[in-house]
Structure formats: structure tokens, C-alpha cells
Amino acid sequence: GAGVSQSPSNKVTEKGKDVELRCDPISGHTALYWYRQSLGQGLEFLIYFQGNSAPDKSGLPSDRFSAERTGGSVSTLTIQRTQQEDSAVYLCASSTGQSYGYTFGSGTRLTVV
Amino acid sequence: GEDVEQSLFLSVREGDSSVINCTYTDSSSTYLYWYKQEPGAGLQLLTYIFSNMDMKQDQRLTVLLNKKDKHLSLRIADTQTGDSAIYFCADANSNSGYALNFGKGTSLLVTP
């Protein structure tokens, strides 16, 4: 597609449940990033994929968070045993892997009740 | 981690110039960015500047970079009410795969 697509756009889940958030990057973009935006913490880097290299997971806040990218395209961010502090907007971005040309998706608003 | 700092709020009158300031601490930052986020919308890349430049102009936007002081500014000329949004400064370097390190954002309010 023309842009970065994220689904679902909104997700409400009960505390303790697992959730999966999906990102479809722009076709041909080799780099994919996940960020989290919350009121208290601003925009936080979570994880980064570049081509076939091992992902940079340095921003993941706990081992309840994981992400994978299948076939170098679609990515799924999984949060296990969700907590209320996980409530945030999760943003995905893709790029050509160079220093410019980041395109962000509209995000998934996650609410843990 | 390295910090990116911005003032949280700026209010200007329509037609005036807006200047949003940002400081960063990572001396290895090679690229600096300004993003705009309108209410309920995603992040839109406004402009970026390489660290070996000191100025970049793009229509109503002027970015100034003082690398020595690690200070970045975004000037919006003839500010309009449609410019009301949150503006994020971010830095990146190739060592971290150009992952963006964002400031907390400056809310710009443009009043008629």
C-alpha cells in the first residue's frame, strides 16, 4: 500500500491477557521500527528490524514484550500478560534504512482495563 | 540514554513567527528531525538536517543547528492556525540504525 498500515486501530483488553499488534510497512522498506507513545513517557523506541539482521531489542521494556518480522515485511508486536501501564499508542514506522524517509503508521491505541 | 529536551508549550498569534527550540546531548547524532503531530493523527516528518549543516530552509520552515552547543531550532514563518500541533525534535545516528530518540514534544497553540 501507499503508507504504513497498523491494525487494529484500537484495542481494549483485560489485564493479564495477551495482545498482538500488526504492522504492514511500505513495500520495499527494509527497516521497521516500533515506538510507544504514552502521556507520561512521550515517544519511546521499542525495537528495530533491518533486513535479515538480528533485531535491536534494546528498547523493549520487559520480557513480556516481543516482536517478529516475517519474510522481511509484516511485523507483529506481542505483549503478554498485559498490565495497565502498557496502555499507550503503539506506533510502527518503516524506512529505506537510510537516514531519512521514515513513514509512521497511525498507530494502535491499546487500553488495558 | 541520551536526552533530547524541548520546552513543553508555545503560544503565538496568527501571522507571527514561531520558534521551537530543542537541545540534545548525543555528540554522535548525525541526523536531526522535526516531526509534527496533529490531534488524533500520526507523526508527520516535517524536515530533517544533517549534522554537518547549520541551516536548512523549506518554504515557511527554517531549521538552525548549532552543533557546538547541540541546539536545534525550528522557525515557522507566518504561523497559521493550522500549524497548531505538537512538534517533536528527534536525533539519530547510524550506530543505532537511525532509530529515533524523541523529545517530549512542544505543543504549539496559534491564536487568531
mmCIF file of C-alpha atoms in Angstrom:
data_model
loop_
_atom_site.group_PDB
_atom_site.id
_atom_site.type_symbol
_atom_site.label_atom_id
_atom_site.label_comp_id
_atom_site.label_asym_id
_atom_site.label_seq_id
_atom_site.Cartn_x
_atom_site.Cartn_y
_atom_site.Cartn_z
ATOM 1 C CA GLY A 1 0.000 0.000 0.000
ATOM 2 C CA ALA A 2 0.894 3.655 -0.074
ATOM 3 C CA GLY A 3 1.533 4.004 3.625
ATOM 4 C CA VAL A 4 2.299 2.087 6.782
ATOM 5 C CA SER A 5 -0.783 0.215 7.907
ATOM 6 C CA GLN A 6 -1.411 -0.802 11.507
ATOM 7 C CA SER A 7 -4.157 -2.949 12.928
ATOM 8 C CA PRO A 8 -6.232 -2.857 14.941
ATOM 9 C CA SER A 9 -6.554 0.902 15.309
ATOM 10 C CA ASN A 10 -8.000 0.450 18.784
ATOM 11 C CA LYS A 11 -7.745 -2.449 21.196
ATOM 12 C CA VAL A 12 -9.258 -2.795 24.643
ATOM 13 C CA THR A 13 -8.091 -5.795 26.612
ATOM 14 C CA GLU A 14 -8.365 -7.110 30.113
ATOM 15 C CA LYS A 15 -5.371 -7.075 32.388
ATOM 16 C CA GLY A 16 -3.456 -10.324 32.112
ATOM 17 C CA LYS A 17 -4.478 -11.104 28.538
ATOM 18 C CA ASP A 18 -2.051 -11.307 25.613
ATOM 19 C CA VAL A 19 -2.372 -8.941 22.641
ATOM 20 C CA GLU A 20 -0.903 -8.875 19.141
ATOM 21 C CA LEU A 21 -0.458 -5.677 17.177
ATOM 22 C CA ARG A 22 0.243 -5.790 13.466
ATOM 23 C CA CYS A 23 2.231 -3.529 11.173
ATOM 24 C CA ASP A 24 2.342 -3.624 7.367
ATOM 25 C CA PRO A 25 5.259 -1.467 6.225
ATOM 26 C CA ILE A 26 5.631 0.264 2.907
ATOM 27 C CA SER A 27 6.588 -2.237 0.241
ATOM 28 C CA GLY A 28 10.330 -2.317 -0.280
ATOM 29 C CA HIS A 29 11.204 -0.631 3.007
ATOM 30 C CA THR A 30 13.889 -2.705 4.667
ATOM 31 C CA ALA A 31 13.828 -1.048 8.089
ATOM 32 C CA LEU A 32 10.910 -1.290 10.513
ATOM 33 C CA TYR A 33 10.592 0.332 13.916
ATOM 34 C CA TRP A 34 8.153 0.080 16.789
ATOM 35 C CA TYR A 35 7.617 3.000 19.158
ATOM 36 C CA ARG A 36 5.272 3.584 22.064
ATOM 37 C CA GLN A 37 3.645 6.895 22.865
ATOM 38 C CA SER A 38 2.173 7.475 26.294
ATOM 39 C CA LEU A 39 1.341 10.582 28.307
ATOM 40 C CA GLY A 40 3.921 10.035 30.954
ATOM 41 C CA GLN A 41 6.807 8.768 28.828
ATOM 42 C CA GLY A 42 6.470 10.544 25.498
ATOM 43 C CA LEU A 43 7.720 8.593 22.478
ATOM 44 C CA GLU A 44 9.814 5.564 23.341
ATOM 45 C CA PHE A 45 11.772 3.403 20.938
ATOM 46 C CA LEU A 46 10.937 -0.279 21.386
ATOM 47 C CA ILE A 47 12.540 -2.408 18.673
ATOM 48 C CA TYR A 48 14.112 -2.109 15.233
ATOM 49 C CA PHE A 49 14.407 -4.555 12.319
ATOM 50 C CA GLN A 50 16.801 -4.048 9.410
ATOM 51 C CA GLY A 51 16.699 -6.562 6.593
ATOM 52 C CA ASN A 52 17.760 -10.023 7.726
ATOM 53 C CA SER A 53 19.878 -8.767 10.632
ATOM 54 C CA ALA A 54 19.075 -9.623 14.213
ATOM 55 C CA PRO A 55 16.647 -7.042 15.608
ATOM 56 C CA ASP A 56 17.731 -4.349 18.031
ATOM 57 C CA LYS A 57 15.540 -5.091 21.054
ATOM 58 C CA SER A 58 17.204 -2.616 23.372
ATOM 59 C CA GLY A 59 14.055 -0.558 23.897
ATOM 60 C CA LEU A 60 11.690 -3.338 24.933
ATOM 61 C CA PRO A 61 10.563 -2.501 28.490
ATOM 62 C CA SER A 62 10.240 -6.078 29.763
ATOM 63 C CA ASP A 63 10.345 -9.702 28.662
ATOM 64 C CA ARG A 64 6.560 -9.585 28.265
ATOM 65 C CA PHE A 65 7.186 -7.695 25.034
ATOM 66 C CA SER A 66 8.361 -9.413 21.862
ATOM 67 C CA ALA A 67 8.212 -8.741 18.154
ATOM 68 C CA GLU A 68 8.856 -10.591 14.978
ATOM 69 C CA ARG A 69 9.040 -9.715 11.349
ATOM 70 C CA THR A 70 8.139 -12.433 8.892
ATOM 71 C CA GLY A 71 9.602 -12.507 5.411
ATOM 72 C CA GLY A 72 11.127 -9.088 5.887
ATOM 73 C CA SER A 73 7.720 -7.475 5.651
ATOM 74 C CA VAL A 74 4.832 -7.679 8.134
ATOM 75 C CA SER A 75 5.694 -7.301 11.800
ATOM 76 C CA THR A 76 3.780 -8.347 14.904
ATOM 77 C CA LEU A 77 4.346 -6.860 18.344
ATOM 78 C CA THR A 78 3.136 -9.175 21.105
ATOM 79 C CA ILE A 79 2.519 -8.140 24.694
ATOM 80 C CA GLN A 80 1.954 -10.998 27.100
ATOM 81 C CA ARG A 81 0.078 -10.724 30.389
ATOM 82 C CA THR A 82 -0.826 -7.098 29.735
ATOM 83 C CA GLN A 83 -0.659 -4.589 32.576
ATOM 84 C CA GLN A 84 -2.401 -1.233 32.911
ATOM 85 C CA GLU A 85 0.894 0.589 32.388
ATOM 86 C CA ASP A 86 1.034 -0.966 28.905
ATOM 87 C CA SER A 87 -1.835 1.316 27.860
ATOM 88 C CA ALA A 88 -0.437 3.575 25.145
ATOM 89 C CA VAL A 89 -0.434 4.209 21.423
ATOM 90 C CA TYR A 90 1.905 1.798 19.658
ATOM 91 C CA LEU A 91 3.389 3.280 16.506
ATOM 92 C CA CYS A 92 5.121 1.478 13.692
ATOM 93 C CA ALA A 93 7.401 3.161 11.157
ATOM 94 C CA SER A 94 9.275 1.958 8.114
ATOM 95 C CA SER A 95 12.097 3.370 6.061
ATOM 96 C CA THR A 96 14.569 2.543 3.355
ATOM 97 C CA GLY A 97 17.168 2.086 6.083
ATOM 98 C CA GLN A 98 18.836 5.381 5.320
ATOM 99 C CA SER A 99 18.733 8.496 7.442
ATOM 100 C CA TYR A 100 15.550 9.921 6.055
ATOM 101 C CA GLY A 101 12.212 8.794 4.744
ATOM 102 C CA TYR A 102 10.637 7.486 7.929
ATOM 103 C CA THR A 103 6.919 6.944 7.499
ATOM 104 C CA PHE A 104 4.797 6.324 10.558
ATOM 105 C CA GLY A 105 1.534 4.457 10.711
ATOM 106 C CA SER A 106 -1.485 5.879 12.525
ATOM 107 C CA GLY A 107 -0.861 3.649 15.498
ATOM 108 C CA THR A 108 -2.790 1.182 17.627
ATOM 109 C CA ARG A 109 -4.336 2.635 20.766
ATOM 110 C CA LEU A 110 -4.123 -0.065 23.427
ATOM 111 C CA THR A 111 -6.197 0.251 26.575
ATOM 112 C CA VAL A 112 -5.738 -2.304 29.347
ATOM 113 C CA VAL A 113 -8.639 -2.389 31.787
ATOM 114 C CA GLY B 1 20.214 7.054 27.327
ATOM 115 C CA GLU B 2 20.952 10.328 25.639
ATOM 116 C CA ASP B 3 18.471 13.143 26.171
ATOM 117 C CA VAL B 4 16.532 15.359 23.813
ATOM 118 C CA GLU B 5 14.907 18.303 25.587
ATOM 119 C CA GLN B 6 12.212 20.682 24.418
ATOM 120 C CA SER B 7 10.047 23.293 26.058
ATOM 121 C CA LEU B 8 6.559 21.904 26.518
ATOM 122 C CA PHE B 9 4.377 24.745 25.350
ATOM 123 C CA LEU B 10 4.431 27.746 22.992
ATOM 124 C CA SER B 11 1.650 30.165 22.141
ATOM 125 C CA VAL B 12 1.840 32.630 19.234
ATOM 126 C CA ARG B 13 -0.504 34.939 17.373
ATOM 127 C CA GLU B 14 -1.521 34.093 13.834
ATOM 128 C CA GLY B 15 0.861 35.689 11.351
ATOM 129 C CA ASP B 16 3.762 35.851 13.799
ATOM 130 C CA SER B 17 6.839 33.631 13.584
ATOM 131 C CA SER B 18 7.142 30.636 15.900
ATOM 132 C CA VAL B 19 10.477 29.364 17.143
ATOM 133 C CA ILE B 20 10.620 25.955 18.782
ATOM 134 C CA ASN B 21 13.880 25.048 20.473
ATOM 135 C CA CYS B 22 15.493 21.715 21.185
ATOM 136 C CA THR B 23 18.718 20.581 22.816
ATOM 137 C CA TYR B 24 20.328 17.171 22.599
ATOM 138 C CA THR B 25 23.229 15.517 24.359
ATOM 139 C CA ASP B 26 24.426 12.781 21.995
ATOM 140 C CA SER B 27 27.565 14.069 20.315
ATOM 141 C CA SER B 28 27.378 11.237 17.773
ATOM 142 C CA SER B 29 23.984 12.393 16.477
ATOM 143 C CA THR B 30 24.311 12.629 12.755
ATOM 144 C CA TYR B 31 20.753 13.476 11.808
ATOM 145 C CA LEU B 32 18.170 15.678 13.482
ATOM 146 C CA TYR B 33 14.495 15.755 12.679
ATOM 147 C CA TRP B 34 11.336 17.697 13.293
ATOM 148 C CA TYR B 35 8.035 15.836 13.331
ATOM 149 C CA LYS B 36 4.522 17.254 13.608
ATOM 150 C CA GLN B 37 1.602 15.524 15.274
ATOM 151 C CA GLU B 38 -1.884 16.947 14.922
ATOM 152 C CA PRO B 39 -4.609 15.908 17.381
ATOM 153 C CA GLY B 40 -5.620 12.291 16.832
ATOM 154 C CA ALA B 41 -3.192 11.899 13.947
ATOM 155 C CA GLY B 42 0.091 10.129 13.354
ATOM 156 C CA LEU B 43 3.567 11.603 13.162
ATOM 157 C CA GLN B 44 4.434 13.561 10.046
ATOM 158 C CA LEU B 45 8.048 14.233 9.110
ATOM 159 C CA LEU B 46 8.421 17.979 8.571
ATOM 160 C CA THR B 47 12.098 18.290 7.844
ATOM 161 C CA TYR B 48 15.498 16.936 8.773
ATOM 162 C CA ILE B 49 19.041 18.255 8.828
ATOM 163 C CA PHE B 50 22.411 16.553 8.661
ATOM 164 C CA SER B 51 24.804 17.391 11.460
ATOM 165 C CA ASN B 52 27.317 18.897 9.035
ATOM 166 C CA MET B 53 24.807 21.588 8.068
ATOM 167 C CA ASP B 54 23.921 24.652 10.077
ATOM 168 C CA MET B 55 20.763 25.742 8.307
ATOM 169 C CA LYS B 56 18.048 24.328 6.124
ATOM 170 C CA GLN B 57 15.099 26.205 4.681
ATOM 171 C CA ASP B 58 11.956 24.686 3.230
ATOM 172 C CA GLN B 59 9.170 27.137 2.402
ATOM 173 C CA ARG B 60 7.934 28.548 5.738
ATOM 174 C CA LEU B 61 10.229 26.310 7.772
ATOM 175 C CA THR B 62 13.793 27.170 8.763
ATOM 176 C CA VAL B 63 15.923 24.789 10.780
ATOM 177 C CA LEU B 64 19.010 26.102 12.533
ATOM 178 C CA LEU B 65 21.609 23.795 14.027
ATOM 179 C CA ASN B 66 24.358 24.820 16.415
ATOM 180 C CA LYS B 67 26.373 21.636 16.662
ATOM 181 C CA LYS B 68 28.821 23.067 19.173
ATOM 182 C CA ASP B 69 26.018 23.832 21.633
ATOM 183 C CA LYS B 70 23.899 20.845 20.484
ATOM 184 C CA HIS B 71 20.986 23.192 19.905
ATOM 185 C CA LEU B 72 18.367 22.832 17.192
ATOM 186 C CA SER B 73 15.525 25.201 16.385
ATOM 187 C CA LEU B 74 12.540 25.201 14.073
ATOM 188 C CA ARG B 75 11.210 28.533 12.881
ATOM 189 C CA ILE B 76 7.785 28.680 11.281
ATOM 190 C CA ALA B 77 7.195 31.917 9.405
ATOM 191 C CA ASP B 78 3.710 33.444 9.137
ATOM 192 C CA THR B 79 2.261 30.911 11.555
ATOM 193 C CA GLN B 80 -1.288 29.830 10.797
ATOM 194 C CA THR B 81 -3.967 28.270 12.998
ATOM 195 C CA GLY B 82 -3.451 25.045 11.035
ATOM 196 C CA ASP B 83 0.078 24.903 12.418
ATOM 197 C CA SER B 84 -1.314 24.216 15.898
ATOM 198 C CA ALA B 85 0.055 20.792 16.793
ATOM 199 C CA ILE B 86 2.722 19.065 18.833
ATOM 200 C CA TYR B 87 6.207 19.347 17.374
ATOM 201 C CA PHE B 88 8.785 16.697 18.210
ATOM 202 C CA CYS B 89 12.511 17.039 17.883
ATOM 203 C CA ALA B 90 14.452 13.801 17.397
ATOM 204 C CA ASP B 91 18.018 12.746 16.832
ATOM 205 C CA ALA B 92 19.510 9.610 15.324
ATOM 206 C CA ASN B 93 22.826 8.127 14.388
ATOM 207 C CA SER B 94 23.947 5.255 12.234
ATOM 208 C CA ASN B 95 25.270 3.347 15.254
ATOM 209 C CA SER B 96 21.694 2.729 16.386
ATOM 210 C CA GLY B 97 20.308 2.060 12.938
ATOM 211 C CA TYR B 98 18.813 5.528 12.757
ATOM 212 C CA ALA B 99 16.313 4.678 15.500
ATOM 213 C CA LEU B 100 14.830 7.995 16.546
ATOM 214 C CA ASN B 101 15.337 9.407 20.023
ATOM 215 C CA PHE B 102 12.480 11.844 20.596
ATOM 216 C CA GLY B 103 11.996 14.798 22.845
ATOM 217 C CA LYS B 104 8.701 15.022 24.723
ATOM 218 C CA GLY B 105 7.255 17.466 22.216
ATOM 219 C CA THR B 106 6.295 21.140 22.177
ATOM 220 C CA SER B 107 2.600 21.992 21.967
ATOM 221 C CA LEU B 108 2.188 24.970 19.656
ATOM 222 C CA LEU B 109 -1.026 26.940 20.010
ATOM 223 C CA VAL B 110 -1.737 29.541 17.345
ATOM 224 C CA THR B 111 -4.392 32.073 18.295
ATOM 225 C CA PRO B 112 -6.300 34.263 15.829
#
